[in-house]
Coordinates of C-alpha atoms and ligand atoms in Angstrom, one line a residue:
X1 CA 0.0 0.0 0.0
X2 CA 2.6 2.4 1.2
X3 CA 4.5 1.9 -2.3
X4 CA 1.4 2.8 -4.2
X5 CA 1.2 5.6 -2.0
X6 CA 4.8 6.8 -3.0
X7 CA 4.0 6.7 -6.8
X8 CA 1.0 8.1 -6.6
X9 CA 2.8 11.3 -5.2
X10 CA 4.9 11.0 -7.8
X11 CA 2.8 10.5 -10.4
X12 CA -0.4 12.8 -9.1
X13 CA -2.3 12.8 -12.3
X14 CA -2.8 9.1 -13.0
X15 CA -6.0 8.0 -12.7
X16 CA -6.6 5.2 -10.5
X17 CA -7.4 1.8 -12.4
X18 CA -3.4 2.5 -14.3
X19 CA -1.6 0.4 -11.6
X20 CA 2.0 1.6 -11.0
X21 CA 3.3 -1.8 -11.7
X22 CA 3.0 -1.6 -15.2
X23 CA 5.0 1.5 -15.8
X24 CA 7.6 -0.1 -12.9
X25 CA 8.0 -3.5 -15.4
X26 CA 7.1 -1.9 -18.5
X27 CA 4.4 -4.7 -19.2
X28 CA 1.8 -4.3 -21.6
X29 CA -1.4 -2.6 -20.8
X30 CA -3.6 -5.2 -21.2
X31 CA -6.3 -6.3 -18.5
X32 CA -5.9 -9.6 -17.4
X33 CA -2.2 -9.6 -18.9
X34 CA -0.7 -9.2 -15.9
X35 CA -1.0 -11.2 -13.0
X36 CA -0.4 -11.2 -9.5
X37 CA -0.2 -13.5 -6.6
X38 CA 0.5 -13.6 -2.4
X39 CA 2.9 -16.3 -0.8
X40 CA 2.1 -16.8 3.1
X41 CA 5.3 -17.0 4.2
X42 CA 5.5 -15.8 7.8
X43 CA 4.4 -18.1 9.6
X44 CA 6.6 -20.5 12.3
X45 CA 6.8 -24.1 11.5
X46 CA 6.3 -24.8 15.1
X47 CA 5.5 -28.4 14.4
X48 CA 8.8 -28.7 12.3
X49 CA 11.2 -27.6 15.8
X50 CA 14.0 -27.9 16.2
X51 CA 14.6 -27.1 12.1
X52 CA 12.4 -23.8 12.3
X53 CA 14.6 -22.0 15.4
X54 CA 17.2 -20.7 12.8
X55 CA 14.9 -20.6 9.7
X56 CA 11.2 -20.3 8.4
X57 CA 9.8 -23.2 7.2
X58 CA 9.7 -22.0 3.7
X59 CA 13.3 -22.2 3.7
X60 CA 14.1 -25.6 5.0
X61 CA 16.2 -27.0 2.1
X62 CA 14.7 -29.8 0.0
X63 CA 16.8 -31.4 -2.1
X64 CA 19.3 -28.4 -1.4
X65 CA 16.7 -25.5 -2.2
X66 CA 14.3 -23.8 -0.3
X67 CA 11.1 -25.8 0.1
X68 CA 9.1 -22.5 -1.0
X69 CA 10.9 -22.1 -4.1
X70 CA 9.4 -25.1 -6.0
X71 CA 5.9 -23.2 -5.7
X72 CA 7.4 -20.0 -6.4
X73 CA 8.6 -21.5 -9.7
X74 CA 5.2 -22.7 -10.3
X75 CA 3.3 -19.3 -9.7
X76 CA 6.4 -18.4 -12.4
X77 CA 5.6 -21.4 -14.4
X78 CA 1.3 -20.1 -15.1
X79 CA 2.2 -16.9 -15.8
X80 CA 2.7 -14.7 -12.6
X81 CA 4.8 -11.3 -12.8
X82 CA 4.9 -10.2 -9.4
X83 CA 4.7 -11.7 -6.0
X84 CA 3.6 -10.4 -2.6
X85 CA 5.2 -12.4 -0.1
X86 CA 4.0 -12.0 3.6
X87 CA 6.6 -12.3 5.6
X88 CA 6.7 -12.3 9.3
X89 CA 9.0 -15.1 11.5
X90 CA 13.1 -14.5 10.2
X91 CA 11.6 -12.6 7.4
X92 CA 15.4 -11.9 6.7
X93 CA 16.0 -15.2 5.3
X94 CA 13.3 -15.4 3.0
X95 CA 14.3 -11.8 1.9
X96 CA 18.1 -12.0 1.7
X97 CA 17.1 -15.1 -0.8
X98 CA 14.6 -13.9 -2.8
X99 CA 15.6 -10.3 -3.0
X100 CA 13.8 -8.4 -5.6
X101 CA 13.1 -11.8 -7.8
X102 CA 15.2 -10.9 -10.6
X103 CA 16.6 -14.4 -10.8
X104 CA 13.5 -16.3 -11.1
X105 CA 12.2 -13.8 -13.4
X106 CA 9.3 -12.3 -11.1
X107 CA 9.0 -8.9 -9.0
X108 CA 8.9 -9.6 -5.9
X109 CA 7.8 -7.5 -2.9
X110 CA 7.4 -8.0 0.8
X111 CA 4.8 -7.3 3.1
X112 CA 3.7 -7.6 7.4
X113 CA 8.0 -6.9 7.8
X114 CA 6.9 -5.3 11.5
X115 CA 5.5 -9.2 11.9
X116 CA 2.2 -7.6 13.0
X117 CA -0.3 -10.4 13.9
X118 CA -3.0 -10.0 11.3
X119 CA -3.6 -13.8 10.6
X120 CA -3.3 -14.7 7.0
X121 CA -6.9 -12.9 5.0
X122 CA -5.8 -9.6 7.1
X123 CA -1.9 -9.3 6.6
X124 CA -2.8 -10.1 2.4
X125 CA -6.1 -7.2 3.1
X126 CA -2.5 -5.1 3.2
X127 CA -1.6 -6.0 -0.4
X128 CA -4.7 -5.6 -1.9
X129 CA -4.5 -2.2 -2.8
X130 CA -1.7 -3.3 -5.2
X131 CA -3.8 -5.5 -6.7
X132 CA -6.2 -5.1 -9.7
X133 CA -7.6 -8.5 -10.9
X134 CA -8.4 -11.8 -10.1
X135 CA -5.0 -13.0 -8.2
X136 CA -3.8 -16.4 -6.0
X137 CA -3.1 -16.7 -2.8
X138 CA -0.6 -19.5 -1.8
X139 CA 1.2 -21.4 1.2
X140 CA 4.8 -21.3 1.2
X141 CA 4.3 -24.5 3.2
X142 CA 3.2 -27.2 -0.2
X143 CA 5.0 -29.1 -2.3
X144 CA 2.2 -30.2 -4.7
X145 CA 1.9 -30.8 -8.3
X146 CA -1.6 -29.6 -8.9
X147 CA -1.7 -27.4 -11.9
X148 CA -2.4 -23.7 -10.8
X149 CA -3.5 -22.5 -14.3
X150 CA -6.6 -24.8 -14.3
X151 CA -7.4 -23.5 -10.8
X152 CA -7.2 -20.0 -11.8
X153 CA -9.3 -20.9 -14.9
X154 CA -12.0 -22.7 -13.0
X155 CA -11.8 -19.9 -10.8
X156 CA -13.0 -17.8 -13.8
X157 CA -15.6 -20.0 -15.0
X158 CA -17.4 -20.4 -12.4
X159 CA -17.2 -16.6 -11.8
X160 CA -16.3 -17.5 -8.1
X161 CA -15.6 -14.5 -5.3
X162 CA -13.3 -17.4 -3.8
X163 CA -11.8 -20.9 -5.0
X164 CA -10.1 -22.8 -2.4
X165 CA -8.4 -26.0 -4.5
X166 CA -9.0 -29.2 -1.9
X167 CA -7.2 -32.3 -1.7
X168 CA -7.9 -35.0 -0.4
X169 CA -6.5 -37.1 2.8
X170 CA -7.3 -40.0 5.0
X171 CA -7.1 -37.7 8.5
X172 CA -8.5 -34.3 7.8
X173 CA -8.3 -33.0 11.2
X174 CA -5.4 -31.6 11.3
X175 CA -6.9 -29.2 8.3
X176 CA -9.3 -27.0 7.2
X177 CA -12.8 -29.5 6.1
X178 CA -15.4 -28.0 3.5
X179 CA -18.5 -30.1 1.7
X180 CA -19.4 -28.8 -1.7
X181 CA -22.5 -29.3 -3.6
X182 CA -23.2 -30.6 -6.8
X183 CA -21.7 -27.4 -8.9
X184 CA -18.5 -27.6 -6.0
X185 CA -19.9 -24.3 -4.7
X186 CA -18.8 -24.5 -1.0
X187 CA -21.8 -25.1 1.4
X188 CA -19.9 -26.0 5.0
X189 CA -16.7 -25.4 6.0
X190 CA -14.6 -26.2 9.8
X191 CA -11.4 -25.2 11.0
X192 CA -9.5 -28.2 11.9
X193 CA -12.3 -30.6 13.2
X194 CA -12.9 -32.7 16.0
X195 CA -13.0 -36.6 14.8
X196 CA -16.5 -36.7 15.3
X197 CA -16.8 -33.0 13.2
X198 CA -14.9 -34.5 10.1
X199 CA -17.7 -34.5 7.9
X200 CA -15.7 -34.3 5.2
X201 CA -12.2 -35.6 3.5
X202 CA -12.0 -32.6 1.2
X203 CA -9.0 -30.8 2.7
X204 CA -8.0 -26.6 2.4
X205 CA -5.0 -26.9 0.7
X206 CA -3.6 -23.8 1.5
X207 CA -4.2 -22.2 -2.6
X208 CA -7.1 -19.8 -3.1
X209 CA -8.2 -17.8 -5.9
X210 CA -9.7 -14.8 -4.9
X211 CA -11.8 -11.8 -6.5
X212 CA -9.9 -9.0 -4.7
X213 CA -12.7 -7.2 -3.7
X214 CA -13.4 -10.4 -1.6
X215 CA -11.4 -8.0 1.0
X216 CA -13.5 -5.8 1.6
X217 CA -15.3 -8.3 4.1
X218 CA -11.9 -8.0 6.0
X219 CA -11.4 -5.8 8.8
X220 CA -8.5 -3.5 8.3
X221 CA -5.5 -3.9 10.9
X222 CA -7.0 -6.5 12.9
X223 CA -6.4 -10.0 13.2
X224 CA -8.4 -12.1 10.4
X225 CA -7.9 -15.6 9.4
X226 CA -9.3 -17.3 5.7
X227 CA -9.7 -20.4 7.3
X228 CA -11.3 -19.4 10.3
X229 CA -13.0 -15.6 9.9
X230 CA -13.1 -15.0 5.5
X231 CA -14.4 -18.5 4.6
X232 CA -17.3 -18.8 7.2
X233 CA -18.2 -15.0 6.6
X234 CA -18.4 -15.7 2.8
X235 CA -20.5 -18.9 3.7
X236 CA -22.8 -16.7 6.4
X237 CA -22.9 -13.8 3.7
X238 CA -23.7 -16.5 0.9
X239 CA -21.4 -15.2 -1.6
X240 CA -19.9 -17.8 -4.4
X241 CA -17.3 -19.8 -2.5
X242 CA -15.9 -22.7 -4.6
X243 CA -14.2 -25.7 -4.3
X244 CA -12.1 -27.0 -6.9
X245 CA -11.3 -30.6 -5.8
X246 CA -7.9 -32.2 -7.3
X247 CA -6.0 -35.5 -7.2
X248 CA -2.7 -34.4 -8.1
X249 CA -0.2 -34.8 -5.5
X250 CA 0.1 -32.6 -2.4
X251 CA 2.2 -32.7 0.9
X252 CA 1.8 -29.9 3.4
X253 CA 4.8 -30.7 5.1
X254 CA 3.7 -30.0 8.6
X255 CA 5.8 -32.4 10.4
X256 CA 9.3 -34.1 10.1
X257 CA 7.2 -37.2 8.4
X258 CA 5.8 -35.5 6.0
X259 CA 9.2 -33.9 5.0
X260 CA 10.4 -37.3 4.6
X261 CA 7.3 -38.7 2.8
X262 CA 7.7 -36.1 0.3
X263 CA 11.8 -36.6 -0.3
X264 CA 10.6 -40.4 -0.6
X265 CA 7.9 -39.3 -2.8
X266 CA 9.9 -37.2 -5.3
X267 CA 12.5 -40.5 -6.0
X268 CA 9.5 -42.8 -6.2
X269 CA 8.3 -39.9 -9.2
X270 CA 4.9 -39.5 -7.5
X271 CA 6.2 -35.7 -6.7
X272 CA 8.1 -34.2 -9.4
X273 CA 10.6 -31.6 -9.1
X274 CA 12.1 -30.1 -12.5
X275 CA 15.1 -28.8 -10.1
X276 CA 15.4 -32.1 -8.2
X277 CA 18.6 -33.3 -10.7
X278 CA 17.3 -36.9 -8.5
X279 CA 20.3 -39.2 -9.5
X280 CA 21.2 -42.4 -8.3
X281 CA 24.8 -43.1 -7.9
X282 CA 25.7 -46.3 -8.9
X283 CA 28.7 -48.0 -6.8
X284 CA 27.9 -46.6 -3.7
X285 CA 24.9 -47.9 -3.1
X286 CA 25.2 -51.4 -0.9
X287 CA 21.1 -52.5 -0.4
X288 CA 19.7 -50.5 -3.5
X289 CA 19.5 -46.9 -2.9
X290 CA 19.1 -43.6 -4.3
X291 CA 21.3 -40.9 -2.9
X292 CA 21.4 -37.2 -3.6
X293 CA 24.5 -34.8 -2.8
X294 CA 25.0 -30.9 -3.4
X295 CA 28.5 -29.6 -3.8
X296 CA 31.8 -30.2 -2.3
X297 CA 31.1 -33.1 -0.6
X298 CA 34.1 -35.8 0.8
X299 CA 32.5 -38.8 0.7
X300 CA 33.5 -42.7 1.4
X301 CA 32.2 -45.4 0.5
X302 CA 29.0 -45.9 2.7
X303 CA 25.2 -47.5 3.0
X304 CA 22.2 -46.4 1.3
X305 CA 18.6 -47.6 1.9
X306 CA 15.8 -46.3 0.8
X307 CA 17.2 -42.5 0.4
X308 CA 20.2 -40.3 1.5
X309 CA 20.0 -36.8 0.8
X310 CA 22.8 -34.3 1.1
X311 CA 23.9 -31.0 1.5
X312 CA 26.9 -28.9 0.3
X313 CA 30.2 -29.2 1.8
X314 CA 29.4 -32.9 4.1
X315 CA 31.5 -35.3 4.9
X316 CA 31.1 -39.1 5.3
X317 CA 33.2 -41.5 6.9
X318 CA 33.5 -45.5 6.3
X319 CA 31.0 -47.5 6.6
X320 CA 28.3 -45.3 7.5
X321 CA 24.4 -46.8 7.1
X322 CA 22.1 -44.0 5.8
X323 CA 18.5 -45.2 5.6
X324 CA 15.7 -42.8 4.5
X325 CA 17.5 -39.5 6.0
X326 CA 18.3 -35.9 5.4
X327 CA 21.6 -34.7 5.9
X328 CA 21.8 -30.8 5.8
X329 CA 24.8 -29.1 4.4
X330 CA 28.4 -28.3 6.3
X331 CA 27.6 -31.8 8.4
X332 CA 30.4 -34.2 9.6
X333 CA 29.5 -38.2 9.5
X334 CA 32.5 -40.0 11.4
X335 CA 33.2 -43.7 10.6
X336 CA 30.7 -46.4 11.6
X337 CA 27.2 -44.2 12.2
X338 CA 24.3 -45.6 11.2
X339 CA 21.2 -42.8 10.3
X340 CA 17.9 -43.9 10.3
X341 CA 14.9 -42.3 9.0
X342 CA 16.0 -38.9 10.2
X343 CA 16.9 -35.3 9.8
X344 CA 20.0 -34.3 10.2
X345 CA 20.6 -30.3 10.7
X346 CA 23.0 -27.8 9.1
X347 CA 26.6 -27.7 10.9
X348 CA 26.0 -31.2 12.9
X349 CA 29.3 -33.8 13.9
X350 CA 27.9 -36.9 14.5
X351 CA 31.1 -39.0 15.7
X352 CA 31.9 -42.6 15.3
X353 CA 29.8 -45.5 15.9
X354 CA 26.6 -42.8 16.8
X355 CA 23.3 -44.6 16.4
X356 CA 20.7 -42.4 15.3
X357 CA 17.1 -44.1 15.1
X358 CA 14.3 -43.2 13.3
X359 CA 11.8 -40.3 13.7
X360 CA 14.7 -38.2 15.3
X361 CA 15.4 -34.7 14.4
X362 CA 18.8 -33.4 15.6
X363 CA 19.1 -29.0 15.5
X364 CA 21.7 -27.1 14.0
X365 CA 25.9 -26.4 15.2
X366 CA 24.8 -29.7 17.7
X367 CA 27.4 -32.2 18.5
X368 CA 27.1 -36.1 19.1
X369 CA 30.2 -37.4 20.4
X370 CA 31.3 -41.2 19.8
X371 CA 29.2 -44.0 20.3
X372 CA 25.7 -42.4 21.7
X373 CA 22.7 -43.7 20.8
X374 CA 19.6 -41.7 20.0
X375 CA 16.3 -43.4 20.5
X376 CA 13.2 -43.3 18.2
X377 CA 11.6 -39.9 18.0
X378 CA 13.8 -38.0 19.9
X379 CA 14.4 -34.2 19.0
X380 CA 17.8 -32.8 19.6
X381 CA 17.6 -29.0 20.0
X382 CA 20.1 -26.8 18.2
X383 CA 23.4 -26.4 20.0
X384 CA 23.4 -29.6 21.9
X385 CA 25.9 -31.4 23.2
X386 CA 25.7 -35.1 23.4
X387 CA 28.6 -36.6 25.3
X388 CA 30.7 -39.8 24.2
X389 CA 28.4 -43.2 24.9
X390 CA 25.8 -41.3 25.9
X391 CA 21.8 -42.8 25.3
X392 CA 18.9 -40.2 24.6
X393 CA 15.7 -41.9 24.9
X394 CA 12.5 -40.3 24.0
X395 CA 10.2 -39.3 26.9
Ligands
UD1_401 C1 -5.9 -21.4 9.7 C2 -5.4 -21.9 8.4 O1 -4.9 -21.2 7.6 N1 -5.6 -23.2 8.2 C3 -5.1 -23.8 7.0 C4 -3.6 -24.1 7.1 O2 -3.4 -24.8 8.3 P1 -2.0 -24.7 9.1 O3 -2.2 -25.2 10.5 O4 -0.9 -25.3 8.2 O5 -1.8 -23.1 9.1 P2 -0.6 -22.3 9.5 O6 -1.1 -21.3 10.4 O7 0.5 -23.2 9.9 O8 -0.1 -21.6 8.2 C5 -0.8 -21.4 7.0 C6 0.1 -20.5 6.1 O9 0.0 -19.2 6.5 C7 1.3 -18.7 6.8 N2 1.3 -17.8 7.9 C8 0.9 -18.3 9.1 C9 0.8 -17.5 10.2 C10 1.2 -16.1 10.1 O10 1.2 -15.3 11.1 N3 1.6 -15.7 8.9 C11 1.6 -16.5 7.8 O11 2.0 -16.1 6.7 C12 2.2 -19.9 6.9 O12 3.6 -19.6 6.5 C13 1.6 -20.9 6.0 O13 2.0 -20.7 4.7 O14 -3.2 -24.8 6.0 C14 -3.8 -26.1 5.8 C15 -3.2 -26.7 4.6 O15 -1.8 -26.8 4.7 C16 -5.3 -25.9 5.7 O16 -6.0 -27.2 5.5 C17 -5.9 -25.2 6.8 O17 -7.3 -24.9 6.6

């Protein structure tokens, strides 16, 4: 808002519906030509500690790059010229990324840098004044491969004010439910249900396409929620809110599970990447493997099951077993470890002979000395210290 603002006092005399934007990019002048989108980016990955205490979620790596670029790239992908990405929790690191978007080809600006609690509908109400046409809202938080152009034209077609795209999962309560009708107009919608409230598999999945004056049903500068105040207002208000159900793939990545399932996903081609590079190298693998790396690594000759993934600049001693695990970058694997199922963080020594069983997260710049054992499910905060033979069992 406060941009528009600017270049409005700097050019006084243009009339309102000739957005700024277009004489900042030098884009055509053609309605509908241009379009515009929001990435939720500030919230906290709670459920994702200890990885979130020195990063947002959107920028835990996968497969050595943010998670939130893969969407970014698909918002790129249908057509989108400029980005407003909310920011909020270590904003910085999504920013010093990003930066203006130059290198992905977008514009990107950011928005709620004071990290002001306005929920999600009320920090993009914000933005909106930047906006001129139909635009998308998305979670930094999904890797999915639904196709965003077909939900921005079904969007259209219906004529919707709001089109929430719904996936489907076993266990919905940890989401937002909604029942459609016949036509997929939206008729119910709850806020992560109660078992016995699951009325309904069809899952928020965090992508909306919205009609931007849709906002004018949000309160400015107060704390307003889609999920929780914009969707049930729309429904009380009975204003066009669609569904637009979809079987591609979709992971929401809310816990260290689901991070997993969705590396394990992407090597079983059920998730595809175009910036993956996935390759299996051939000679290292003992039990049939697939194992990524990023740059500079030292590596011996160890174990693969299922999946090793690598940052930049690891090393790996001898006979190390990796088994369906993440190891971030700048990590140091000593002789003999075995890694299972687990997630490894950025600037970790894990010594010789360390046992590390599955379900464990260990935090950043921590230490495991020699011949420890961590049990099952056990999260290791950043800048531990684990003494020599020690045994970490899970509460
Ligand atoms: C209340 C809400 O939205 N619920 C939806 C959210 O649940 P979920 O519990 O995942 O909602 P979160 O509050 O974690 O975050 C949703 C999104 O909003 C962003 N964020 C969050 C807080 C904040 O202050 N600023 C901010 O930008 C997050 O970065 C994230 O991209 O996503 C699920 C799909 O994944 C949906 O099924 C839920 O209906």
């Amino acid at each position: 808002m406060g941009e528009r603002n600017e270049q409005r006092m700097i050019f006084p005399f243009y009339p309102l519906w000739v957005s700024t934007k277009y004489i900042r990019s030098g884009k055509q002048l053609i309605l509908g030509g241009y379009m515009q989108a929001v990435l939720m980016a500030g919230g906290k990955g709670t459920r994702l500690l200890p990885l979130t205490v020195y990063r947002p979620k959107p920028m835990i790596p996968f497969f050595n790059r943010p998670m939130v670029e893969y969407i970014l790239r698909s918002l790129v992908e249908m057509g989108v010229d400029e980005v407003f990405i909310l920011v909020g929790y270590l904003k910085e690191r999504i920013m010093d990324y990003f930066g203006d978007g130059s290198e992905l080809g977008i514009e990107i600006h950011y928005s709620n840098k004071d990290n002001i609690k306005l929920g999600t509908a009320g920090a993009t109400r914000k933005v909106v004044d930047m906006i001129d046409d139909t635009f998308m809202v998305v979670s930094s938080d999904v890797l999915t491969n639904l196709d965003l152009k077909a939900l921005y034209e079904y969007h259209k077609k219906k004529k919707a004010l709001a089109t929430i795209a719904l996936s489907q999962v076993e266990d919905p309560t940890q989401y937002g439910i909604a029942i459609v009708d016949s036509k997929n107009r939206i008729t119910h919608f709850k806020e992560k249900p109660k078992p016995e409230e699951a009325f309904s598999n069809l899952v928020n999945a965090g992508i909306y396409v919205f009609e931007p004056e849709v906002f004018d049903l949000v309160p400015k500068g107060q704390e307003f929620d889609y999920s929780k105040n914009l969707f049930p207002k729309m429904l009380d208000e009975n204003l066009p809110l669609y569904g637009f159900p979809f079987k591609e793939y979709w992971n929401d990545v809310g816990r260290p599970s689901s991070f997993l399932q969705a590396i394990n996903d992407v090597f079983l081609g059920k998730l595809k990447l175009p910036e993956a590079r996935v390759d299996t190298l051939k000679g290292n693998v003992e039990y049939g493997g697939a194992i990524f790396t990023g740059q500079r690594c030292r590596i011996r000759r160890f174990n693969v099951r299922g999946f090793a993934v690598i940052g930049d600049n690891v090393e790996i001693g001898r006979n190390v077993k990796i088994e369906h695990s993440v190891i971030f970058s700048n990590t140091v694997i000593e002789e003999g470890a075995e890694i299972k199922e687990a997630i490894i963080g950025e600037n970790v020594y894990i010594g010789k002979g360390v046992l590390i069983k599955e379900g464990s997260v260990i935090g950043d710049n921590s230490v495991i000395e020699d011949f420890s054992k961590i049990g099952s499910n056990v999260k290791i905060w950043v800048e531990s210290r684990i003494g020599k033979e020690s045994i970490i069992l899970p509460d």
